[in-house]
């Protein structure tokens, strides 16, 4: 399924991801993670981007964010990733692209937003780098269950989710639905919103663009 031109909805949550070029590692040690987090924090503040969750993996990154302006996403990630690329290549004595093309994104409705938070924070578990999401120190998981700090300033998710720390711990400690995992990956890679039919149709009206996937094949002929 082809990737569409990026759609940005101010005030709505988006899933963001970007991988290292050809799957290469973009973080080698703690210094890299800390430097990336420092610069991302700087540019989210500068360009008006709220972060609700994140996970920094060795060769890719994931975020759930809410843009305050139409250009918040592009300015934040393009600027931060360009600066980090220059730093990384200089430190590793490397040349060429660090990141694989432009970052991927998709808009989320409220029910999918909650599941997407879990999807992001459980990345280390799926990759078998941690037994529990909150054991990976380069994510927001420990902060969200009140047992750790966050490297990046986070928006308070209690504004959107009515769960106690223990309830959220139980939620991110449980496995995701395989269908949801498949859907969020597909929608993020294609740029199409992940939500109900009504939600997506409302976005189509707002942006005056086709965002739903059309059925394959020719339309059926109507009988006389």
Short mmCIF file of C-alpha atoms in Angstrom, two decimals:
data_model
loop_
_atom_site.label_atom_id
_atom_site.label_comp_id
_atom_site.label_asym_id
_atom_site.label_seq_id
_atom_site.Cartn_x
_atom_site.Cartn_y
_atom_site.Cartn_z
CA UNK A 1 0.00 0.00 0.00
CA UNK A 2 1.59 3.33 -1.06
CA UNK A 3 2.53 6.03 1.40
CA UNK A 4 0.42 9.19 1.21
CA UNK A 5 1.52 12.79 1.73
CA UNK A 6 1.81 13.52 5.43
CA UNK A 7 -1.36 14.51 7.27
CA UNK A 8 -0.98 16.54 10.48
CA UNK A 9 -3.96 17.26 12.74
CA UNK A 10 -3.24 19.93 15.34
CA UNK A 11 -4.40 18.87 18.80
CA UNK A 12 -4.72 15.15 17.99
CA UNK A 13 -2.28 12.37 18.96
CA UNK A 14 0.09 10.98 16.33
CA UNK A 15 2.34 7.93 16.30
CA UNK A 16 5.83 8.74 15.01
CA UNK A 17 8.65 6.37 14.13
CA UNK A 18 11.94 6.50 12.25
CA UNK A 19 14.59 3.84 11.73
CA UNK A 20 18.30 3.88 11.11
CA UNK A 21 19.34 3.70 7.47
CA UNK A 22 19.35 0.04 6.35
CA UNK A 23 18.44 -0.87 9.93
CA UNK A 24 21.73 0.38 11.37
CA UNK A 25 22.04 1.29 15.04
CA UNK A 26 21.47 4.97 15.76
CA UNK A 27 22.50 4.71 19.42
CA UNK A 28 25.77 3.07 20.47
CA UNK A 29 25.99 3.94 24.16
CA UNK A 30 24.38 5.98 26.94
CA UNK A 31 26.00 9.20 25.71
CA UNK A 32 24.11 8.90 22.42
CA UNK A 33 20.75 8.34 24.10
CA UNK A 34 21.30 11.30 26.41
CA UNK A 35 22.44 13.65 23.64
CA UNK A 36 19.48 12.71 21.44
CA UNK A 37 17.04 13.24 24.32
CA UNK A 38 18.58 16.62 25.14
CA UNK A 39 18.18 17.92 21.61
CA UNK A 40 14.72 16.49 21.13
CA UNK A 41 13.60 18.20 24.33
CA UNK A 42 15.02 21.48 23.06
CA UNK A 43 13.17 21.32 19.76
CA UNK A 44 9.85 20.07 21.11
CA UNK A 45 9.80 23.16 23.32
CA UNK A 46 10.88 25.45 20.51
CA UNK A 47 8.43 24.16 17.91
CA UNK A 48 5.38 23.36 20.04
CA UNK A 49 5.21 19.58 20.25
CA UNK A 50 3.84 17.71 23.27
CA UNK A 51 5.23 14.23 23.90
CA UNK A 52 3.05 11.70 25.70
CA UNK A 53 5.19 8.58 25.32
CA UNK A 54 8.45 7.51 23.74
CA UNK A 55 10.78 4.57 23.32
CA UNK A 56 14.33 4.86 22.03
CA UNK A 57 15.48 1.54 20.62
CA UNK A 58 18.97 0.79 19.33
CA UNK A 59 18.10 1.24 15.67
CA UNK A 60 14.84 3.21 15.73
CA UNK A 61 12.64 5.52 17.77
CA UNK A 62 8.93 5.68 18.62
CA UNK A 63 6.84 8.56 19.93
CA UNK A 64 3.24 9.44 20.69
CA UNK A 65 2.93 13.20 20.29
CA UNK A 66 0.40 16.01 19.95
CA UNK A 67 1.38 18.90 17.65
CA UNK A 68 0.35 22.41 18.62
CA UNK A 69 0.98 23.75 15.11
CA UNK A 70 0.86 22.27 11.61
CA UNK A 71 4.64 22.39 11.29
CA UNK A 72 5.43 21.13 14.81
CA UNK A 73 6.16 17.58 13.66
CA UNK A 74 8.36 18.43 10.69
CA UNK A 75 10.35 21.16 12.44
CA UNK A 76 10.95 19.11 15.58
CA UNK A 77 12.02 15.81 14.05
CA UNK A 78 13.77 17.12 10.95
CA UNK A 79 15.85 19.57 12.98
CA UNK A 80 16.61 17.19 15.86
CA UNK A 81 17.47 14.28 13.59
CA UNK A 82 19.67 16.36 11.31
CA UNK A 83 21.62 17.72 14.28
CA UNK A 84 21.91 14.28 15.84
CA UNK A 85 23.09 12.78 12.52
CA UNK A 86 25.92 15.30 12.32
CA UNK A 87 26.92 14.55 15.91
CA UNK A 88 26.73 10.76 15.42
CA UNK A 89 28.71 10.70 12.18
CA UNK A 90 31.42 12.90 13.68
CA UNK A 91 31.62 10.74 16.80
CA UNK A 92 31.73 7.48 14.81
CA UNK A 93 33.91 8.91 12.03
CA UNK A 94 31.17 7.94 9.58
CA UNK A 95 29.59 9.46 6.48
CA UNK A 96 26.22 9.27 4.78
CA UNK A 97 22.64 9.13 5.97
CA UNK A 98 21.99 7.96 9.52
CA UNK A 99 18.18 7.84 9.23
CA UNK A 100 16.13 5.92 6.70
CA UNK A 101 14.31 8.62 4.74
CA UNK A 102 11.73 10.87 6.37
CA UNK A 103 9.96 9.89 9.56
CA UNK A 104 6.65 8.00 9.46
CA UNK A 105 3.48 9.20 11.17
CA UNK A 106 -0.23 8.54 11.56
CA UNK A 107 -3.07 10.29 13.38
CA UNK A 108 -4.80 8.32 16.16
CA UNK A 109 -8.34 8.46 17.50
CA UNK A 110 -8.89 8.12 21.27
CA UNK A 111 -9.34 4.32 21.58
CA UNK A 112 -6.37 3.61 19.30
CA UNK A 113 -4.32 6.27 21.08
CA UNK A 114 -4.45 4.33 24.37
CA UNK A 115 -3.42 1.10 22.66
CA UNK A 116 -0.66 2.96 20.80
CA UNK A 117 0.83 4.13 24.09
CA UNK A 118 1.17 0.51 25.15
CA UNK A 119 2.54 -0.47 21.73
CA UNK A 120 5.28 2.15 21.99
CA UNK A 121 6.29 1.35 25.56
CA UNK A 122 6.32 -2.43 24.98
CA UNK A 123 8.82 -2.26 22.12
CA UNK A 124 11.73 -3.57 24.24
CA UNK A 125 9.60 -6.51 25.37
CA UNK A 126 8.70 -7.47 21.80
CA UNK A 127 12.39 -7.17 20.86
CA UNK A 128 13.31 -9.37 23.86
CA UNK A 129 15.55 -6.65 25.30
CA UNK A 130 13.57 -6.50 28.55
CA UNK A 131 11.12 -8.74 30.38
CA UNK A 132 8.93 -5.79 31.37
CA UNK A 133 8.39 -2.49 29.58
CA UNK A 134 9.44 -0.37 32.57
CA UNK A 135 12.85 -2.08 32.76
CA UNK A 136 14.01 -0.30 29.58
CA UNK A 137 15.44 3.01 30.79
CA UNK A 138 15.23 4.74 27.41
CA UNK A 139 11.43 4.98 27.39
CA UNK A 140 8.56 6.66 29.21
CA UNK A 141 7.26 3.40 30.72
CA UNK A 142 8.86 3.69 34.18
CA UNK A 143 7.74 7.32 34.48
CA UNK A 144 4.15 6.41 33.67
CA UNK A 145 3.95 3.94 36.54
CA UNK A 146 5.70 6.31 38.95
CA UNK A 147 8.90 4.32 39.49
CA UNK A 148 11.33 6.37 37.40
CA UNK A 149 12.13 9.67 35.71
CA UNK A 150 11.79 10.66 32.06
CA UNK A 151 14.67 12.01 29.98
CA UNK A 152 12.18 14.05 27.97
CA UNK A 153 9.47 16.30 29.37
CA UNK A 154 6.13 14.51 29.01
CA UNK A 155 2.55 15.66 28.80
CA UNK A 156 0.47 14.28 31.66
CA UNK A 157 -1.39 11.28 30.21
CA UNK A 158 -3.87 11.36 33.10
CA UNK A 159 -5.55 14.17 31.14
CA UNK A 160 -6.48 11.55 28.57
CA UNK A 161 -6.51 8.24 30.47
CA UNK A 162 -8.38 7.56 33.68
CA UNK A 163 -6.09 4.85 35.12
CA UNK A 164 -4.14 4.55 38.36
CA UNK A 165 -0.41 3.77 38.27
CA UNK A 166 -1.15 0.15 39.14
CA UNK A 167 -3.82 -0.12 36.46
CA UNK A 168 -1.50 1.30 33.83
CA UNK A 169 1.27 -1.05 34.96
CA UNK A 170 -1.09 -3.97 34.48
CA UNK A 171 -2.11 -2.65 31.07
CA UNK A 172 1.40 -2.22 29.66
CA UNK A 173 2.38 -5.49 31.28
CA UNK A 174 -0.14 -7.36 29.14
CA UNK A 175 0.47 -8.31 25.53
CA UNK A 176 -0.99 -6.28 22.70
CA UNK A 177 -3.59 -7.60 20.34
CA UNK A 178 -1.77 -8.90 17.25
CA UNK A 179 -4.33 -7.28 14.97
CA UNK A 180 -3.68 -3.88 16.53
CA UNK A 181 0.08 -4.31 16.17
CA UNK A 182 -0.40 -5.13 12.50
CA UNK A 183 -2.73 -2.16 12.01
CA UNK A 184 -0.59 0.49 13.68
CA UNK A 185 2.44 -0.60 11.68
CA UNK A 186 0.48 -0.54 8.42
CA UNK A 187 -1.14 2.83 9.07
CA UNK A 188 2.08 4.44 10.25
CA UNK A 189 3.99 3.25 7.20
CA UNK A 190 1.29 4.50 4.83
CA UNK A 191 0.45 7.68 6.75
CA UNK A 192 -3.26 6.94 6.94
CA UNK A 193 -5.17 7.76 10.16
CA UNK A 194 -5.82 4.89 12.57
CA UNK A 195 -9.33 5.22 13.90
CA UNK A 196 -12.98 4.49 13.34
CA UNK A 197 -14.65 5.01 9.98
CA UNK A 198 -16.43 8.11 11.30
CA UNK A 199 -13.17 9.54 12.65
CA UNK A 200 -11.40 9.10 9.32
CA UNK A 201 -14.33 10.48 7.32
CA UNK A 202 -14.31 13.60 9.49
CA UNK A 203 -10.62 14.05 8.77
CA UNK A 204 -11.31 13.63 5.05
CA UNK A 205 -13.82 16.47 5.21
CA UNK A 206 -11.44 18.65 7.20
CA UNK A 207 -8.45 18.15 4.91
CA UNK A 208 -10.45 17.61 1.70
CA UNK A 209 -8.38 14.55 0.93
CA UNK A 210 -8.98 10.85 0.40
CA UNK A 211 -7.64 9.07 3.49
CA UNK A 212 -9.64 5.84 3.42
CA UNK A 213 -8.40 2.93 1.34
CA UNK A 214 -10.58 2.39 -1.70
CA UNK A 215 -11.74 -1.18 -2.45
CA UNK A 216 -9.69 -2.94 -5.10
CA UNK A 217 -11.08 -3.59 -8.55
CA UNK A 218 -13.67 -1.84 -10.64
CA UNK A 219 -16.88 -0.58 -9.05
CA UNK A 220 -19.77 -2.99 -9.46
CA UNK A 221 -22.30 -2.00 -12.10
CA UNK A 222 -25.65 -0.98 -10.76
CA UNK A 223 -28.63 -2.95 -12.04
CA UNK A 224 -31.32 -1.16 -14.01
#
